[in-house]
PDB file of C-alpha atoms and ligand atoms in Angstrom:
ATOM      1  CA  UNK A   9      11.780  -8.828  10.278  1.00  0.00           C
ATOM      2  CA  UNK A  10      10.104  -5.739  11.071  1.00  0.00           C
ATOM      3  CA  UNK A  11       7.505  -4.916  14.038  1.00  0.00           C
ATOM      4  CA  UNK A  12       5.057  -2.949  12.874  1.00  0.00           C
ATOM      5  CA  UNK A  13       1.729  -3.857  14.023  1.00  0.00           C
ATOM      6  CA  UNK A  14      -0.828  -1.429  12.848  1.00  0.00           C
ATOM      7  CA  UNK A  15      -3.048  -1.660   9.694  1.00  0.00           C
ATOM      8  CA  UNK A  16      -3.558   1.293   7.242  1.00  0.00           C
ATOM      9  CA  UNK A  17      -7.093   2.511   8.157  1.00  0.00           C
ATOM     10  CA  UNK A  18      -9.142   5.374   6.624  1.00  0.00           C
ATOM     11  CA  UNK A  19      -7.080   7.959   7.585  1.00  0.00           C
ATOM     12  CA  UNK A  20      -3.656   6.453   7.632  1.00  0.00           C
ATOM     13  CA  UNK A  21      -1.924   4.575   4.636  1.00  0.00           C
ATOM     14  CA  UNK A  22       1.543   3.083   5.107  1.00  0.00           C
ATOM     15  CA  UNK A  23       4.724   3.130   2.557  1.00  0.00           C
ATOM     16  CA  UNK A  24       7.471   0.790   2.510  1.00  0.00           C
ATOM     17  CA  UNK A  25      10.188  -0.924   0.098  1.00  0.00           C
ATOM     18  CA  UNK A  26      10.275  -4.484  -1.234  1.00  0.00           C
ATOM     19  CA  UNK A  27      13.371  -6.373  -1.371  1.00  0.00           C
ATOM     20  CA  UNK A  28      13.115  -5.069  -4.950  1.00  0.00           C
ATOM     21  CA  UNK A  29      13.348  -1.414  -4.218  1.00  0.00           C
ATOM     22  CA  UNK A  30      10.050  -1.081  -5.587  1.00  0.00           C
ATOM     23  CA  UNK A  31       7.423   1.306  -3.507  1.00  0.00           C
ATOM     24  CA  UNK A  32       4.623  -0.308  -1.691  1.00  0.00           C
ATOM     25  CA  UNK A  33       1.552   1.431  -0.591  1.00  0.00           C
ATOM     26  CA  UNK A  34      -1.028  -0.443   1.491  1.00  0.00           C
ATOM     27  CA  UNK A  35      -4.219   1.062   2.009  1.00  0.00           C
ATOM     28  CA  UNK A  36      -7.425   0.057   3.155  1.00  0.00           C
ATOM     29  CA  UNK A  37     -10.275  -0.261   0.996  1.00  0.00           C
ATOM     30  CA  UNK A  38     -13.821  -1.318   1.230  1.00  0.00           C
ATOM     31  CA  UNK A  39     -14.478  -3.891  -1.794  1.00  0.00           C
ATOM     32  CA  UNK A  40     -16.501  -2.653  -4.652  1.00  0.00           C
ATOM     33  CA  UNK A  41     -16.495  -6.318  -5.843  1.00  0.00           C
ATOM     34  CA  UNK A  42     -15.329  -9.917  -5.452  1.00  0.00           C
ATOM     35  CA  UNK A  43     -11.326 -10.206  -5.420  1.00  0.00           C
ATOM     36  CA  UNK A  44      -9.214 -13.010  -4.809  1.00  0.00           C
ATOM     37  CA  UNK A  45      -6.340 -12.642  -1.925  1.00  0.00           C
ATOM     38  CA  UNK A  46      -3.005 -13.806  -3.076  1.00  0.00           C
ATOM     39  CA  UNK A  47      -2.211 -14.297   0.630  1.00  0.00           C
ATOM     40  CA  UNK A  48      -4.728 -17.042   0.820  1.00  0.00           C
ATOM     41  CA  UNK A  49      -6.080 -17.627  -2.372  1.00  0.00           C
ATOM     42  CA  UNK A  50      -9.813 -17.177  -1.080  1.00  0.00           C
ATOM     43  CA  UNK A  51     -12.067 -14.377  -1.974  1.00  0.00           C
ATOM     44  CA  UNK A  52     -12.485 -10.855  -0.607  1.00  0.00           C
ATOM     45  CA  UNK A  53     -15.914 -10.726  -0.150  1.00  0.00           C
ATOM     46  CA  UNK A  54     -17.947  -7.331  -1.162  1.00  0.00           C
ATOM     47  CA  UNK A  55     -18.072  -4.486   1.279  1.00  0.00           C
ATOM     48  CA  UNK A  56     -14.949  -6.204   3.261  1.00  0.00           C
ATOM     49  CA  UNK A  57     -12.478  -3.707   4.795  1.00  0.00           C
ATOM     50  CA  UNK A  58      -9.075  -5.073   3.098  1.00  0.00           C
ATOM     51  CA  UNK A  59      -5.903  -3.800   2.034  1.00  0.00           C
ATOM     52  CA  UNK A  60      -4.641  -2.500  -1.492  1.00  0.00           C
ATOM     53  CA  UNK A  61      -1.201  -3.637  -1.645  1.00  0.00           C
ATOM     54  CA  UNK A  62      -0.249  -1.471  -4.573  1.00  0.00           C
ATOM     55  CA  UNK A  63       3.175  -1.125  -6.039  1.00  0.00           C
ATOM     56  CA  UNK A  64       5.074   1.364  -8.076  1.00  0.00           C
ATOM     57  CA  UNK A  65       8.146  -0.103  -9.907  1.00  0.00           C
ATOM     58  CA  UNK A  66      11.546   1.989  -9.531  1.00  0.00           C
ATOM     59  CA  UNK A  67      11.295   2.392 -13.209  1.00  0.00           C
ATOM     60  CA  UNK A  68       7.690   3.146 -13.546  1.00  0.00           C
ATOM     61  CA  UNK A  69       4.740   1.221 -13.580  1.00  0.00           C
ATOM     62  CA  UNK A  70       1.847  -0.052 -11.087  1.00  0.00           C
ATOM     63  CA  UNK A  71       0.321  -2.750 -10.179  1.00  0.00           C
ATOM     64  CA  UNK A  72      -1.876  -3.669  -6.802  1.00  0.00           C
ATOM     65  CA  UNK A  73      -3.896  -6.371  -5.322  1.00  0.00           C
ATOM     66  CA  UNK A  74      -6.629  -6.968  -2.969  1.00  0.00           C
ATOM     67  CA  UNK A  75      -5.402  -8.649   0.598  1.00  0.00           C
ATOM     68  CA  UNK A  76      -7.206  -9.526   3.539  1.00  0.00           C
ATOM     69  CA  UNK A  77      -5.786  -7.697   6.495  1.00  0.00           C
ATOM     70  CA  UNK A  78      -5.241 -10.479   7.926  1.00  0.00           C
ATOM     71  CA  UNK A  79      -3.510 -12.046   5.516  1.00  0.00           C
ATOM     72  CA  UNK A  80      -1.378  -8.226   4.825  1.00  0.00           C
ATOM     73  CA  UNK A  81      -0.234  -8.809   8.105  1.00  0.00           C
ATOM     74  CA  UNK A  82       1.296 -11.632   7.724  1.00  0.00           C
ATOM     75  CA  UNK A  83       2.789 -11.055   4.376  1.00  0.00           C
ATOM     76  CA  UNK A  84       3.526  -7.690   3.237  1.00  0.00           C
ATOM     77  CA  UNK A  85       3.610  -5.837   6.396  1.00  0.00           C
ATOM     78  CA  UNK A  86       6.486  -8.380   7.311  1.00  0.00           C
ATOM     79  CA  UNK A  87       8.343  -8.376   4.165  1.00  0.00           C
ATOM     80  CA  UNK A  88       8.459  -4.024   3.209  1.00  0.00           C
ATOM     81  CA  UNK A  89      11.499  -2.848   4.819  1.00  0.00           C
ATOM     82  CA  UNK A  90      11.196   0.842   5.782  1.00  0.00           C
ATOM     83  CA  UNK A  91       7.728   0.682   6.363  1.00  0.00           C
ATOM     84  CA  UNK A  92       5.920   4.339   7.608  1.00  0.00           C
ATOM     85  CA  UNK A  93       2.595   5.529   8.103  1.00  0.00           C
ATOM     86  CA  UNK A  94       1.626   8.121   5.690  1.00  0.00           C
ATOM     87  CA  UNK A  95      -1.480  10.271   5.476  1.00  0.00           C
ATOM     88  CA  UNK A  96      -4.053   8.437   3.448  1.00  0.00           C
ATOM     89  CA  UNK A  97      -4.561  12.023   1.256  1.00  0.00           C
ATOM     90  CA  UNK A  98      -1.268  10.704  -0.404  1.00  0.00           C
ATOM     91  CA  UNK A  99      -2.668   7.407  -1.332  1.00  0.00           C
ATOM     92  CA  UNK A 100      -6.334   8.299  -2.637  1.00  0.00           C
ATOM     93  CA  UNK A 101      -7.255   7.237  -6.076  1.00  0.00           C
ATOM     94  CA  UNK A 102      -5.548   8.719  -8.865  1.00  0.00           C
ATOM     95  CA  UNK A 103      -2.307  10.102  -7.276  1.00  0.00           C
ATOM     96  CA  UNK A 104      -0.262   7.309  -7.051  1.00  0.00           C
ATOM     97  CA  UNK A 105      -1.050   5.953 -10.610  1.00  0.00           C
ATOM     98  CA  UNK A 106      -0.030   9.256 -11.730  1.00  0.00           C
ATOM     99  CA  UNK A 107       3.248   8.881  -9.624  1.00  0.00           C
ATOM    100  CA  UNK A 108       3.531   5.478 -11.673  1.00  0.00           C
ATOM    101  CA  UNK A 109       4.086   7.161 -14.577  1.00  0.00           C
ATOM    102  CA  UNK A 110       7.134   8.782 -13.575  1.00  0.00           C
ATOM    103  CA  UNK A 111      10.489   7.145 -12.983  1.00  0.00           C
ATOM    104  CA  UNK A 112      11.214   7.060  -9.073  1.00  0.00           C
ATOM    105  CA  UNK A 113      14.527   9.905  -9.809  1.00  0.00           C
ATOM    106  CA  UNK A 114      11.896  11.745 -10.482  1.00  0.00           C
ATOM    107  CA  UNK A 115       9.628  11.979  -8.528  1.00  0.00           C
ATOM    108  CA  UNK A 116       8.711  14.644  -6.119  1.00  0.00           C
ATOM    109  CA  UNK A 117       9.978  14.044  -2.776  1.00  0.00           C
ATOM    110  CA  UNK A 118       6.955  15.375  -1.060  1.00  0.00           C
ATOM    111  CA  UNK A 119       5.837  12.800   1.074  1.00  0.00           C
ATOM    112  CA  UNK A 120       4.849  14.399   4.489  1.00  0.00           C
ATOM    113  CA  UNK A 121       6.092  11.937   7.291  1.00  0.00           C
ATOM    114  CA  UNK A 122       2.876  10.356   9.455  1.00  0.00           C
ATOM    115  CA  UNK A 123       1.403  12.097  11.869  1.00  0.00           C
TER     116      UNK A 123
HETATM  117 ZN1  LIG B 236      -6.309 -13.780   2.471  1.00  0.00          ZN
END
């Protein structure tokens, strides 16, 4: 179990691992729309600060979802081992599809640590 208590917020974004090795980014978001949680099942209502839960496969490929932040505390944030603050310029729209498309030996290693 990890303690790590703060939430990704507008300028911060964090980065850990799941127990698959996969990458997981969480970073808050204001909803465009309706999504679902699949910490609780119940909807993220529009123009609710959440958290993206996105994750980029060791092999490629990306997928995210919407999570209360709530709820990402009590699921994600617990489960990512090696879990970091990173600046939320790494994490804007965009970048880390296009670091989906490349295989994680890849990759540049240019993540800056937190501030
Ligand atoms: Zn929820």
């Amino acid at each position: 179990m990890y303690d790590f208590d703060d939430l990704p917020d507008s300028r911060t974004s964090l980065r850990g691992l799941t127990a698959d090795g996969d990458e997981a980014w969480l970073i808050r978001s204001i909803s465009q729309k309706l999504y679902r949680c699949p910490g609780c099942g119940k909807a993220v209502e529009i123009g609710m600060e959440h958290v993206i839960v996105q994750r980029i496969g060791r092999i490629g490929g990306t997928e995210h979802q919407h999570w209360h932040r709530s709820c990402a505390e009590d699921g994600p944030m617990l489960e990512l081992r090696q879990l970091r603050k990173v600046s939320a310029f790494e994490t804007r729209p965009g970048k880390l599809a296009a670091r989906g498309q490349t295989k994680a030996g890849r990759r540049r290693r240019d993540m800056r640590r937190g501030r």
